[in-house]
Backbone as CSV, one residue per row, in Angstrom:
resi,resn,N_x,N_y,N_z,CA_x,CA_y,CA_z,C_x,C_y,C_z
1,MET,-81.478,83.513,-165.023,-80.282,83.704,-165.831,-79.382,82.481,-165.714
2,LEU,-78.821,82.043,-166.837,-77.893,80.910,-166.852,-76.561,81.353,-166.267
3,THR,-76.078,80.648,-165.259,-74.786,80.963,-164.660,-73.822,79.813,-164.917
4,ILE,-72.566,80.169,-165.208,-71.599,79.168,-165.649,-70.272,79.356,-164.926
5,ASP,-69.729,78.275,-164.423,-68.365,78.241,-163.909,-67.511,77.586,-164.998
6,PRO,-66.563,78.319,-165.592,-65.758,77.752,-166.682,-65.083,76.426,-166.339
7,LYS,-64.820,76.228,-165.061,-64.142,74.995,-164.657,-65.079,73.786,-164.622
8,GLU,-66.392,74.043,-164.754,-67.354,72.949,-164.656,-67.954,72.550,-166.002
9,ILE,-67.487,73.163,-167.091,-67.957,72.782,-168.426,-66.754,72.459,-169.302
10,SER,-67.006,71.855,-170.445,-65.905,71.484,-171.341,-65.336,72.712,-172.036
11,LEU,-64.119,72.580,-172.539,-63.480,73.672,-173.275,-64.283,74.038,-174.519
12,ILE,-64.841,73.032,-175.175,-65.639,73.284,-176.379,-66.865,74.128,-176.035
13,GLN,-67.528,73.780,-174.926,-68.692,74.566,-174.503,-68.300,76.002,-174.162
14,MET,-67.178,76.149,-173.455,-66.730,77.485,-173.069,-66.367,78.304,-174.295
15,GLN,-65.723,77.661,-175.243,-65.366,78.339,-176.480,-66.616,78.832,-177.212
16,HIS,-67.638,77.993,-177.237,-68.891,78.376,-177.897,-69.515,79.586,-177.214
17,TYR,-69.592,79.550,-175.882,-70.208,80.667,-175.165,-69.434,81.957,-175.393
18,LEU,-68.113,81.898,-175.301,-67.299,83.100,-175.461,-67.417,83.674,-176.871
19,GLN,-67.291,82.801,-177.875,-67.310,83.294,-179.249,-68.699,83.736,-179.685
20,SER,-69.724,83.241,-179.013,-71.085,83.658,-179.343,-71.486,84.913,-178.594
21,ALA,-70.854,85.167,-177.447,-71.201,86.333,-176.640,-70.358,87.551,-176.988
22,VAL,-69.068,87.331,-177.223,-68.169,88.449,-177.526,-68.190,88.678,-179.029
23,THR,-69.176,89.428,-179.488,-69.367,89.653,-180.915,-69.854,91.083,-181.143
24,PRO,-69.689,91.604,-182.361,-68.943,91.014,-183.471,-67.442,91.206,-183.278
25,ARG,-66.650,90.301,-183.833,-65.202,90.390,-183.712,-64.598,90.682,-185.085
26,PRO,-63.738,91.691,-185.194,-63.092,91.962,-186.479,-62.176,90.810,-186.863
27,ILE,-61.857,90.724,-188.122,-61.065,89.597,-188.638,-59.690,90.073,-189.094
28,ALA,-58.652,89.465,-188.532,-57.288,89.699,-188.995,-56.956,88.613,-190.008
29,PHE,-56.884,88.978,-191.269,-56.517,88.029,-192.319,-55.010,88.120,-192.461
30,ALA,-54.302,87.215,-191.774,-52.865,87.342,-191.580,-52.068,86.555,-192.613
31,SER,-51.187,87.254,-193.316,-50.255,86.583,-194.225,-48.869,86.604,-193.600
32,THR,-48.234,85.423,-193.591,-46.928,85.247,-192.961,-46.048,84.370,-193.841
33,VAL,-44.776,84.316,-193.500,-43.853,83.394,-194.170,-43.012,82.695,-193.112
34,ASP,-42.565,81.482,-193.413,-41.651,80.803,-192.502,-40.216,81.125,-192.914
35,LYS,-39.247,80.551,-192.209,-37.843,80.875,-192.473,-37.380,80.403,-193.844
36,GLU,-38.145,79.514,-194.472,-37.826,79.051,-195.824,-38.572,79.859,-196.885
37,GLY,-39.343,80.839,-196.459,-40.053,81.702,-197.392,-41.388,81.170,-197.855
38,ARG,-41.869,80.082,-197.234,-43.159,79.527,-197.615,-44.282,80.384,-197.026
39,ILE,-45.278,80.674,-197.840,-46.328,81.627,-197.491,-47.529,80.943,-196.848
40,ASN,-48.106,81.611,-195.847,-49.332,81.132,-195.212,-50.310,82.297,-195.110
41,LEU,-51.589,81.998,-195.250,-52.633,83.015,-195.148,-53.794,82.430,-194.363
42,SER,-54.181,83.102,-193.275,-55.237,82.540,-192.428,-55.970,83.649,-191.666
43,PRO,-57.303,83.499,-191.469,-58.079,84.501,-190.731,-58.143,84.193,-189.233
44,PHE,-58.153,85.270,-188.432,-58.258,85.149,-186.976,-59.218,86.210,-186.451
45,SER,-60.181,85.790,-185.640,-61.151,86.753,-185.122,-60.841,87.200,-183.698
46,PHE,-59.775,86.673,-183.104,-59.301,87.225,-181.835,-58.322,88.327,-182.215
47,PHE,-58.851,89.534,-182.433,-58.059,90.585,-183.082,-58.630,91.963,-182.766
48,ASN,-57.714,92.933,-182.605,-58.152,94.322,-182.469,-56.949,95.260,-182.502
49,VAL,-57.270,96.578,-182.480,-56.229,97.608,-182.415,-56.074,98.020,-180.958
50,PHE,-54.822,98.212,-180.513,-54.569,98.473,-179.097,-53.759,99.736,-178.842
51,GLY,-53.500,100.529,-179.852,-52.783,101.777,-179.644,-52.456,102.428,-180.975
52,THR,-52.168,103.723,-180.916,-51.800,104.440,-182.143,-50.399,105.041,-182.074
53,ASN,-49.786,105.050,-180.904,-48.429,105.586,-180.795,-47.619,104.733,-179.834
54,PRO,-47.013,103.632,-180.304,-46.958,103.204,-181.705,-48.283,102.576,-182.146
55,PRO,-48.521,102.527,-183.464,-49.738,101.861,-183.970,-49.623,100.356,-183.744
56,LEU,-50.448,99.838,-182.867,-50.290,98.455,-182.420,-51.550,97.638,-182.650
57,LEU,-51.387,96.495,-183.299,-52.456,95.520,-183.472,-52.098,94.279,-182.675
58,VAL,-53.115,93.573,-182.215,-52.898,92.305,-181.515,-53.889,91.276,-182.053
59,PHE,-53.371,90.109,-182.441,-54.255,89.001,-182.785,-53.729,87.751,-182.113
60,SER,-54.577,86.736,-182.029,-54.194,85.537,-181.283,-54.497,84.259,-182.047
61,PRO,-53.469,83.596,-182.577,-53.651,82.238,-183.101,-53.617,81.248,-181.930
62,SER,-54.768,80.950,-181.403,-54.854,80.116,-180.195,-54.473,78.668,-180.482
63,ARG,-54.083,77.987,-179.438,-53.824,76.546,-179.553,-55.165,75.845,-179.779
64,ARG,-55.170,74.833,-180.621,-56.412,74.125,-180.928,-56.937,73.413,-179.688
65,VAL,-58.241,73.552,-179.455,-58.863,72.942,-178.287,-58.825,71.424,-178.370
66,ARG,-59.073,70.898,-179.573,-59.250,69.443,-179.697,-57.979,68.631,-179.460
67,ASP,-56.807,69.187,-179.839,-55.588,68.371,-179.726,-54.366,69.163,-179.265
68,ASN,-54.569,70.424,-178.879,-53.495,71.267,-178.342,-52.365,71.525,-179.339
69,THR,-52.648,71.450,-180.630,-51.622,71.769,-181.623,-51.633,73.268,-181.917
70,THR,-50.538,73.750,-182.501,-50.433,75.172,-182.836,-50.629,75.369,-184.335
71,LYS,-50.949,76.607,-184.713,-51.237,76.926,-186.105,-49.979,77.409,-186.825
72,HIS,-49.993,77.225,-188.136,-48.821,77.593,-188.930,-48.491,79.074,-188.801
73,THR,-49.522,79.900,-188.650,-49.293,81.339,-188.496,-48.424,81.620,-187.279
74,LEU,-48.731,80.974,-186.158,-47.934,81.162,-184.945,-46.508,80.696,-185.170
75,GLU,-46.356,79.536,-185.765,-45.016,79.014,-186.024,-44.232,79.964,-186.931
76,ASN,-44.910,80.541,-187.906,-44.229,81.445,-188.847,-43.763,82.734,-188.181
77,VAL,-44.621,83.370,-187.365,-44.219,84.643,-186.759,-43.123,84.449,-185.719
78,LEU,-42.986,83.238,-185.195,-41.879,82.953,-184.291,-40.571,82.800,-185.067
79,GLU,-40.689,82.393,-186.341,-39.498,82.235,-187.181,-39.139,83.536,-187.905
80,VAL,-40.146,84.179,-188.464,-39.958,85.452,-189.173,-40.910,86.454,-188.543
81,GLN,-40.382,87.435,-187.836,-41.203,88.334,-187.018,-41.857,89.449,-187.848
82,GLN,-42.600,89.040,-188.854,-43.309,89.980,-189.708,-44.653,89.373,-190.107
83,VAL,-45.651,90.252,-190.329,-46.974,89.787,-190.733,-47.702,90.932,-191.433
84,VAL,-48.550,90.579,-192.375,-49.433,91.571,-192.975,-50.853,91.252,-192.504
85,ILE,-51.508,92.242,-191.900,-52.893,92.083,-191.472,-53.778,92.698,-192.552
86,ASN,-54.514,91.850,-193.253,-55.435,92.277,-194.299,-56.845,92.330,-193.726
87,ILE,-57.621,93.329,-194.115,-58.994,93.464,-193.640,-59.940,92.777,-194.632
88,VAL,-60.852,91.993,-194.096,-61.783,91.213,-194.918,-63.074,92.009,-195.127
89,ASN,-63.482,92.172,-196.371,-64.787,92.781,-196.646,-65.739,91.731,-197.217
90,TYR,-66.970,92.140,-197.468,-67.999,91.179,-197.870,-67.670,90.490,-199.194
91,ALA,-67.014,91.218,-200.091,-66.730,90.667,-201.418,-65.753,89.494,-201.375
92,MET,-65.042,89.320,-200.255,-64.017,88.275,-200.195,-64.204,87.320,-199.024
93,VAL,-65.353,87.396,-198.324,-65.512,86.638,-197.092,-65.520,85.127,-197.327
94,GLN,-66.130,84.663,-198.407,-66.158,83.222,-198.665,-64.763,82.680,-198.957
95,GLN,-63.976,83.447,-199.680,-62.593,83.024,-199.964,-61.758,83.041,-198.684
96,ALA,-61.978,84.066,-197.846,-61.237,84.150,-196.588,-61.564,82.956,-195.697
97,SER,-62.834,82.560,-195.684,-63.224,81.393,-194.905,-62.535,80.127,-195.438
98,LEU,-62.461,80.009,-196.744,-61.793,78.859,-197.348,-60.334,78.792,-196.925
99,ALA,-59.702,79.957,-196.764,-58.288,79.990,-196.376,-58.062,79.474,-194.960
100,SER,-59.150,79.356,-194.162,-59.005,78.839,-192.799,-58.904,77.321,-192.772
101,THR,-59.078,76.674,-193.935,-58.941,75.213,-194.020,-57.553,74.792,-193.533
102,GLU,-57.487,73.708,-192.788,-56.206,73.281,-192.215,-55.401,72.470,-193.231
103,TYR,-54.870,73.188,-194.207,-54.003,72.559,-195.197,-52.664,72.210,-194.551
104,ALA,-51.935,71.314,-195.185,-50.620,70.912,-194.680,-49.656,72.087,-194.724
105,LYS,-48.659,72.056,-193.865,-47.653,73.120,-193.829,-46.969,73.226,-195.188
106,GLY,-46.822,74.445,-195.651,-46.195,74.677,-196.946,-47.183,74.914,-198.062
107,VAL,-48.462,74.578,-197.813,-49.494,74.841,-198.817,-49.835,76.342,-198.773
108,ASN,-49.838,76.980,-199.936,-50.084,78.422,-200.029,-51.581,78.688,-200.141
109,GLU,-52.171,79.265,-199.090,-53.607,79.540,-199.076,-53.999,80.648,-200.051
110,PHE,-53.061,81.485,-200.456,-53.357,82.455,-201.516,-53.851,81.701,-202.750
111,ILE,-53.168,80.635,-203.068,-53.514,79.847,-204.256,-54.789,79.054,-204.012
112,LYS,-54.887,78.410,-202.864,-56.045,77.577,-202.557,-57.344,78.396,-202.514
113,ALA,-57.263,79.606,-201.978,-58.464,80.434,-201.828,-58.666,81.378,-203.014
114,GLY,-57.716,81.411,-203.927,-57.880,82.222,-205.130,-57.575,83.696,-204.966
115,PHE,-56.691,84.036,-204.020,-56.312,85.426,-203.830,-55.044,85.767,-204.607
116,THR,-54.839,87.058,-204.792,-53.675,87.544,-205.538,-52.617,88.054,-204.571
117,GLU,-51.392,87.578,-204.715,-50.288,88.071,-203.892,-49.805,89.412,-204.428
118,ALA,-49.767,90.410,-203.549,-49.215,91.721,-203.901,-47.973,91.936,-203.041
119,PRO,-46.869,92.367,-203.640,-45.640,92.527,-202.852,-45.793,93.612,-201.790
120,SER,-45.265,93.332,-200.600,-45.243,94.333,-199.548,-44.035,95.238,-199.740
121,VAL,-44.031,96.350,-199.034,-42.946,97.321,-199.178,-41.858,97.112,-198.140
122,LYS,-42.253,96.820,-196.896,-41.277,96.759,-195.810,-41.160,95.405,-195.131
123,VAL,-42.014,94.465,-195.489,-41.953,93.144,-194.857,-41.941,92.056,-195.928
124,ALA,-41.557,90.859,-195.512,-41.435,89.749,-196.459,-42.779,89.151,-196.884
125,PRO,-43.751,88.972,-195.974,-45.017,88.366,-196.407,-45.746,89.261,-197.407
126,PRO,-46.362,88.665,-198.413,-47.143,89.469,-199.364,-48.469,89.895,-198.741
127,ARG,-49.085,90.902,-199.308,-50.411,91.312,-198.870,-51.452,90.780,-199.850
128,VAL,-52.703,90.794,-199.444,-53.799,90.329,-200.289,-54.249,91.499,-201.170
129,ALA,-54.062,91.368,-202.471,-54.390,92.462,-203.385,-55.865,92.825,-203.332
130,GLU,-56.728,91.853,-203.070,-58.177,92.099,-203.045,-58.652,92.797,-201.765
131,ALA,-57.832,92.861,-200.734,-58.246,93.440,-199.456,-58.352,94.960,-199.563
132,PRO,-59.387,95.556,-198.955,-59.526,97.016,-199.007,-58.471,97.749,-198.181
133,VAL,-57.962,97.072,-197.142,-56.910,97.637,-196.296,-55.915,96.528,-195.968
134,ALA,-54.633,96.873,-196.018,-53.587,95.927,-195.624,-52.547,96.675,-194.805
135,MET,-52.145,96.076,-193.685,-51.191,96.716,-192.791,-49.957,95.841,-192.620
136,GLU,-48.831,96.343,-193.091,-47.568,95.639,-192.940,-47.085,95.847,-191.508
137,CYS,-46.742,94.771,-190.828,-46.415,94.857,-189.404,-45.106,94.156,-189.052
138,GLN,-44.441,94.736,-188.077,-43.303,94.092,-187.427,-43.809,93.471,-186.134
139,VAL,-43.548,92.206,-185.932,-43.986,91.547,-184.709,-43.095,92.020,-183.560
140,VAL,-43.705,92.609,-182.548,-42.973,93.143,-181.407,-42.744,92.073,-180.348
141,GLN,-43.787,91.268,-180.128,-43.716,90.269,-179.065,-44.808,89.230,-179.263
142,VAL,-44.524,88.019,-178.855,-45.547,86.976,-178.836,-45.699,86.513,-177.390
143,VAL,-46.918,86.643,-176.872,-47.153,86.337,-175.459,-48.081,85.130,-175.337
144,PRO,-47.545,83.955,-174.971,-48.436,82.805,-174.745,-49.191,82.970,-173.434
145,THR,-50.475,82.660,-173.449,-51.278,82.778,-172.225,-51.453,81.437,-171.519
146,GLY,-50.873,80.404,-172.078,-50.963,79.078,-171.493,-50.367,78.066,-172.441
147,HIS,-50.358,76.807,-172.044,-49.748,75.764,-172.871,-50.691,74.589,-173.120
148,GLU,-51.948,74.749,-172.734,-52.940,73.709,-172.969,-53.850,74.120,-174.123
149,GLY,-54.660,73.170,-174.599,-55.574,73.450,-175.684,-56.499,74.613,-175.366
150,GLY,-56.659,75.532,-176.323,-57.496,76.704,-176.127,-56.745,77.925,-175.642
151,ALA,-55.493,77.764,-175.244,-54.722,78.905,-174.753,-54.387,79.852,-175.902
152,GLY,-54.365,81.133,-175.605,-54.073,82.121,-176.630,-52.586,82.372,-176.790
153,ASN,-52.227,82.984,-177.887,-50.868,83.451,-178.145,-50.996,84.861,-178.720
154,LEU,-50.787,85.853,-177.888,-51.002,87.229,-178.290,-49.828,87.707,-179.140
155,VAL,-50.116,87.970,-180.397,-49.084,88.460,-181.312,-49.221,89.977,-181.383
156,LEU,-48.273,90.690,-180.773,-48.278,92.144,-180.769,-47.524,92.636,-182.001
157,CYS,-48.228,93.416,-182.841,-47.663,93.822,-184.130,-47.682,95.340,-184.259
158,GLU,-46.545,95.917,-184.616,-46.504,97.352,-184.888,-46.696,97.587,-186.380
159,VAL,-47.647,98.436,-186.726,-47.907,98.756,-188.127,-46.798,99.688,-188.618
160,ILE,-46.053,99.252,-189.625,-44.956,100.072,-190.154,-45.235,100.565,-191.580
161,TYR,-46.287,100.069,-192.184,-46.689,100.538,-193.519,-48.140,100.140,-193.724
162,MET,-48.899,100.996,-194.401,-50.330,100.734,-194.540,-50.782,101.001,-195.963
163,HIS,-51.677,100.164,-196.464,-52.241,100.309,-197.801,-53.755,100.433,-197.673
164,ILE,-54.335,101.489,-198.234,-55.779,101.708,-198.194,-56.270,101.956,-199.616
165,ARG,-57.213,101.165,-200.060,-57.738,101.336,-201.404,-58.464,102.683,-201.505
166,GLU,-58.156,103.451,-202.518,-58.672,104.818,-202.617,-60.188,104.886,-202.749
167,ASP,-60.794,103.857,-203.310,-62.240,103.925,-203.529,-63.057,103.759,-202.249
168,ILE,-62.411,103.474,-201.113,-63.148,103.362,-199.853,-62.967,104.611,-198.988
169,VAL,-62.246,105.613,-199.508,-61.964,106.831,-198.750,-62.957,107.918,-199.144
170,ASP,-63.471,108.656,-198.149,-64.435,109.715,-198.439,-63.732,111.033,-198.763
171,ALA,-64.510,112.098,-198.936,-63.957,113.395,-199.347,-63.050,114.001,-198.276
172,ASP,-63.217,113.577,-197.026,-62.388,114.093,-195.937,-61.147,113.254,-195.687
173,GLY,-60.930,112.249,-196.541,-59.755,111.402,-196.391,-59.901,110.315,-195.355
174,ARG,-61.110,110.088,-194.885,-61.368,109.040,-193.901,-61.954,107.797,-194.572
175,ILE,-61.753,106.654,-193.947,-62.345,105.425,-194.472,-63.849,105.478,-194.254
176,ASP,-64.608,105.302,-195.313,-66.065,105.297,-195.267,-66.527,103.887,-194.904
177,PRO,-67.213,103.698,-193.758,-67.606,102.345,-193.352,-68.535,101.667,-194.351
178,PHE,-69.355,102.452,-195.067,-70.245,101.864,-196.064,-69.451,101.333,-197.251
179,LYS,-68.411,102.053,-197.632,-67.586,101.620,-198.757,-66.637,100.497,-198.360
180,LEU,-66.188,100.516,-197.113,-65.326,99.436,-196.630,-66.058,98.104,-196.676
181,ASP,-67.318,98.095,-196.235,-68.169,96.904,-196.292,-67.519,95.717,-195.568
182,ALA,-67.017,95.985,-194.369,-66.300,94.954,-193.611,-67.247,93.871,-193.098
183,VAL,-66.670,92.746,-192.755,-67.433,91.667,-192.120,-66.786,91.333,-190.781
184,ALA,-67.549,90.713,-189.902,-67.040,90.343,-188.583,-67.587,88.978,-188.203
185,ARG,-66.890,88.334,-187.286,-67.283,86.993,-186.851,-68.229,87.044,-185.664
186,LEU,-69.189,86.151,-185.681,-70.063,85.900,-184.551,-69.709,84.498,-184.042
187,GLY,-70.652,83.815,-183.422,-70.388,82.460,-182.972,-70.702,81.438,-184.057
188,GLY,-70.106,80.256,-183.954,-70.372,79.180,-184.914,-70.041,79.579,-186.330
189,ASP,-70.981,79.329,-187.256,-70.783,79.683,-188.662,-71.301,81.079,-189.003
190,TRP,-71.677,81.845,-187.992,-72.327,83.131,-188.241,-71.328,84.279,-188.388
191,TYR,-71.637,85.151,-189.340,-70.882,86.383,-189.573,-71.881,87.539,-189.589
192,CYS,-71.373,88.754,-189.567,-72.230,89.902,-189.813,-71.538,90.852,-190.780
193,ARG,-72.356,91.582,-191.519,-71.863,92.527,-192.514,-72.072,93.948,-192.000
194,VAL,-71.026,94.733,-191.985,-71.118,96.109,-191.499,-71.603,96.984,-192.653
195,GLN,-72.914,97.020,-192.791,-73.519,97.678,-193.948,-74.972,98.001,-193.628
196,GLY,-75.554,98.917,-194.377,-76.973,99.219,-194.244,-77.350,99.717,-192.868
197,ASP,-78.453,99.176,-192.337,-78.967,99.634,-191.051,-78.094,99.229,-189.872
198,SER,-77.111,98.358,-190.100,-76.236,97.969,-188.993,-75.234,99.066,-188.648
199,ILE,-75.120,100.088,-189.499,-74.222,101.213,-189.233,-75.045,102.390,-188.725
200,PHE,-74.688,102.902,-187.565,-75.394,104.052,-187.008,-74.424,104.864,-186.156
201,LYS,-74.795,106.110,-185.916,-73.935,107.002,-185.141,-74.408,107.104,-183.692
202,VAL,-73.448,107.217,-182.782,-73.719,107.497,-181.377,-72.860,108.704,-180.998
203,PRO,-73.462,109.819,-180.599,-72.659,110.999,-180.255,-71.776,110.726,-179.040
204,LYS,-70.469,110.915,-179.203,-69.538,110.622,-178.120,-69.473,111.784,-177.128
205,PRO,-69.543,111.495,-175.835,-69.493,112.560,-174.831,-68.062,112.957,-174.483
206,VAL,-67.244,113.242,-175.512,-65.846,113.583,-175.267,-65.618,115.084,-175.213
207,ASP,-66.509,115.868,-175.825,-66.335,117.312,-175.844,-67.417,118.020,-175.032
208,ARG,-68.129,117.262,-174.199,-69.163,117.848,-173.363,-69.257,117.065,-172.056
209,LEU,-69.849,117.706,-171.054,-70.071,117.049,-169.770,-71.568,116.871,-169.608
210,GLY,-72.059,115.692,-169.965,-73.488,115.437,-169.909,-74.027,115.480,-168.489
211,ILE,-75.305,115.816,-168.359,-75.906,115.918,-167.025,-76.030,114.554,-166.357
212,GLY,-76.075,113.482,-167.145,-76.194,112.138,-166.590,-77.633,111.715,-166.373
213,VAL,-77.869,110.431,-166.396,-79.220,109.895,-166.200,-79.744,110.231,-164.811
214,ASP,-78.837,110.303,-163.836,-79.278,110.580,-162.467,-79.866,111.979,-162.309
215,ALA,-79.576,112.869,-163.268,-80.101,114.239,-163.195,-81.439,114.383,-163.917
216,ILE,-81.907,113.322,-164.539,-83.197,113.367,-165.232,-84.313,113.251,-164.193
217,PRO,-85.311,114.133,-164.234,-86.415,114.047,-163.263,-87.025,112.647,-163.241
218,PRO,-87.344,112.131,-162.055,-87.879,110.765,-161.927,-89.083,110.474,-162.811
219,VAL,-89.976,111.434,-162.980,-91.165,111.205,-163.795,-90.787,110.898,-165.244
220,ILE,-89.627,111.375,-165.665,-89.120,111.068,-167.009,-88.268,109.812,-166.971
221,ARG,-87.395,109.732,-165.980,-86.447,108.614,-165.901,-87.148,107.266,-165.800
222,TYR,-88.270,107.234,-165.103,-88.965,105.964,-164.894,-90.178,105.810,-165.811
223,SER,-90.163,106.527,-166.926,-91.254,106.435,-167.901,-91.340,105.027,-168.488
224,HIS,-92.546,104.584,-168.724,-92.763,103.273,-169.352,-92.524,103.329,-170.863
225,PHE,-92.342,104.514,-171.398,-92.249,104.666,-172.849,-90.839,105.023,-173.329
226,LEU,-89.954,105.310,-172.405,-88.582,105.676,-172.764,-87.643,104.510,-172.477
227,THR,-86.775,104.235,-173.424,-85.845,103.113,-173.308,-84.536,103.549,-172.657
228,GLY,-83.684,102.577,-172.381,-82.354,102.890,-171.864,-81.562,103.757,-172.831
229,ASN,-81.690,103.475,-174.131,-81.016,104.310,-175.125,-81.552,105.740,-175.094
230,ASP,-82.869,105.884,-174.904,-83.461,107.219,-174.792,-82.851,107.983,-173.618
231,LEU,-82.742,107.305,-172.480,-82.188,107.952,-171.290,-80.727,108.326,-171.502
232,GLY,-79.982,107.477,-172.215,-78.591,107.792,-172.512,-78.461,109.064,-173.329
233,LEU,-79.351,109.228,-174.307,-79.349,110.448,-175.122,-79.741,111.663,-174.288
234,LEU,-80.760,111.509,-173.474,-81.213,112.620,-172.639,-80.140,113.027,-171.631
235,GLY,-79.408,112.062,-171.118,-78.374,112.350,-170.124,-77.096,112.897,-170.713
236,ASN,-76.997,112.906,-172.047,-75.777,113.371,-172.713,-75.847,114.859,-173.056
237,ILE,-76.929,115.526,-172.652,-77.066,116.955,-172.923,-76.362,117.741,-171.809
238,GLU,-75.764,118.876,-172.154,-75.012,119.647,-171.164,-75.913,120.447,-170.233
239,LYS,-76.995,120.988,-170.773,-77.928,121.731,-169.937,-79.332,121.601,-170.515
240,LEU,-80.329,121.750,-169.656,-81.713,121.608,-170.079,-82.171,122.865,-170.817
241,PRO,-83.105,122.708,-171.745,-83.693,123.893,-172.385,-84.349,124.775,-171.326
242,ASP,-84.270,126.086,-171.515,-84.892,126.968,-170.521,-86.387,127.133,-170.813
243,ALA,-87.065,127.830,-169.922,-88.519,127.982,-170.018,-88.933,128.686,-171.304
244,ALA,-88.153,129.689,-171.720,-88.485,130.431,-172.941,-88.410,129.526,-174.170
245,GLU,-87.399,128.677,-174.206,-87.256,127.751,-175.331,-88.430,126.777,-175.367
246,CYS,-88.818,126.294,-174.191,-89.931,125.340,-174.122,-91.239,125.986,-174.590
247,GLN,-91.470,127.222,-174.162,-92.707,127.887,-174.555,-92.728,128.181,-176.051
248,GLN,-91.565,128.489,-176.611,-91.483,128.703,-178.058,-91.770,127.404,-178.801
249,TYR,-91.299,126.299,-178.239,-91.527,124.988,-178.850,-93.014,124.634,-178.810
250,ARG,-93.695,125.029,-177.751,-95.114,124.733,-177.607,-95.934,125.309,-178.771
251,LEU,-95.429,126.399,-179.368,-96.152,127.077,-180.442,-96.035,126.380,-181.787
252,ARG,-95.164,125.397,-181.858,-95.017,124.675,-183.129,-96.289,123.890,-183.445
253,ALA,-96.506,123.704,-184.736,-97.712,122.988,-185.178,-97.761,121.583,-184.597
254,GLY,-98.872,121.227,-183.989,-99.111,119.880,-183.503,-98.645,119.613,-182.091
255,ILE,-97.773,120.455,-181.537,-97.221,120.201,-180.206,-98.303,120.336,-179.130
256,HIS,-99.103,121.382,-179.214,-100.162,121.589,-178.220,-101.129,120.409,-178.195
257,GLN,-101.432,119.876,-179.386,-102.361,118.746,-179.472,-101.790,117.497,-178.789
258,VAL,-100.496,117.270,-178.942,-99.865,116.125,-178.274,-99.942,116.290,-176.767
259,LEU,-99.635,117.473,-176.288,-99.636,117.729,-174.849,-101.034,117.573,-174.252
260,GLN,-102.038,117.928,-175.014,-103.414,117.803,-174.523,-103.810,116.343,-174.268
261,LYS,-103.131,115.428,-174.954,-103.451,114.004,-174.807,-102.872,113.403,-173.535
262,GLY,-102.016,114.140,-172.845,-101.490,113.664,-171.578,-100.032,113.234,-171.609
263,THR,-99.551,112.816,-170.438,-98.133,112.470,-170.253,-97.700,111.310,-171.138
264,ALA,-98.518,110.270,-171.224,-98.143,109.102,-172.018,-97.897,109.490,-173.476
265,ALA,-98.781,110.301,-174.032,-98.626,110.723,-175.424,-97.369,111.563,-175.602
266,ALA,-97.098,112.431,-174.628,-95.894,113.264,-174.697,-94.638,112.411,-174.645
267,HIS,-94.615,111.407,-173.791,-93.451,110.532,-173.680,-93.265,109.694,-174.954
268,GLN,-94.350,109.234,-175.518,-94.259,108.474,-176.773,-93.728,109.354,-177.890
269,HIS,-94.180,110.600,-177.924,-93.702,111.534,-178.946,-92.218,111.828,-178.734
270,ALA,-91.808,111.981,-177.475,-90.394,112.220,-177.171,-89.544,111.036,-177.607
271,HIS,-90.038,109.836,-177.380,-89.323,108.631,-177.829,-89.127,108.668,-179.342
272,LEU,-90.161,109.046,-180.080,-90.055,109.128,-181.537,-89.022,110.183,-181.950
273,LEU,-89.031,111.305,-181.260,-88.045,112.350,-181.552,-86.621,111.842,-181.304
274,LEU,-86.436,111.106,-180.234,-85.106,110.598,-179.885,-84.611,109.575,-180.898
275,THR,-85.516,108.784,-181.460,-85.096,107.817,-182.483,-84.578,108.517,-183.724
276,HIS,-84.932,109.792,-183.887,-84.446,110.579,-185.025,-83.345,111.553,-184.604
277,GLY,-82.829,111.367,-183.385,-81.715,112.179,-182.929,-82.066,113.588,-182.506
278,LYS,-83.341,113.896,-182.317,-83.776,115.245,-181.959,-83.881,115.359,-180.434
279,VAL,-82.708,115.420,-179.801,-82.645,115.373,-178.341,-83.216,116.641,-177.704
280,GLN,-82.846,117.801,-178.249,-83.319,119.064,-177.694,-84.852,119.150,-177.742
281,GLU,-85.426,118.744,-178.870,-86.883,118.773,-179.007,-87.546,117.791,-178.040
282,ALA,-86.917,116.615,-177.875,-87.471,115.628,-176.951,-87.493,116.180,-175.526
283,TRP,-86.418,116.836,-175.147,-86.365,117.426,-173.797,-87.467,118.469,-173.619
284,MET,-87.672,119.311,-174.620,-88.700,120.338,-174.502,-90.088,119.722,-174.385
285,MET,-90.329,118.672,-175.144,-91.615,117.981,-175.053,-91.810,117.411,-173.648
286,LEU,-90.776,116.771,-173.111,-90.867,116.137,-171.792,-91.042,117.177,-170.679
287,LEU,-90.321,118.265,-170.790,-90.431,119.315,-169.760,-91.795,119.984,-169.805
288,LEU,-92.326,120.189,-170.988,-93.661,120.765,-171.109,-94.724,119.832,-170.519
289,ALA,-94.502,118.524,-170.672,-95.466,117.548,-170.136,-95.471,117.572,-168.608
290,ILE,-94.306,117.894,-168.004,-94.247,117.996,-166.542,-95.052,119.202,-166.066
291,GLY,-94.978,120.277,-166.893,-95.738,121.480,-166.557,-94.986,122.421,-165.637
């Protein structure tokens, strides 16, 4: 394994490793104004949500590594403590990237990147009309993490008004990730699209007390055919199927034939069941294989 001491490599190298390892990162497409009302629009991938009461977002316009200069976005939020965080989807990612160009102060990236300014309700900076979601924010605090090149500046923003395009909302009033079609930053020039097979569900163990991987019998836990993800699913069950359930399962078509082929075949079949989310059936297959 490659081991690295941050103090023994260059800032550029460290930046590459961090941005390539900590992925995917959501993008804060931040629109701001300076004290003269000049508009700036720029994307930042050091960004996330940090609370809901109050609703708090944090993004970081870091100091440039190459020359330790600061970005116009940081200068603007220090002058006018307001920002609109727009969410970038696939349909606008190339334009959003163009807006990251280091134009001179006072140049409006809305115009340069071809976006439409939409008036905000509670803050001075406009929102991006093309964005599927836009959050008007009051800047609560700006926390510098250092004063050298590469240092972050944590901009803590309270969401005071939110805009969500209706066509991305499902029947339950929730944002549909497939319709949102968001993009995220990886390392270098790489991005990823939150769409298709990249979207999947993981059952959260918030309403149950799973037995844990340590409670899985060793003959199952150390199987050559079950993955770490398989074990996570198996350990998230509250209780094991009882003997009656297992015997009833044995009567299903094809199950007896799998068991006759031995433990390896049973474990492979359980793995296939788990890939389709059939945890209870996988457990019954595995328990029957133990005998």
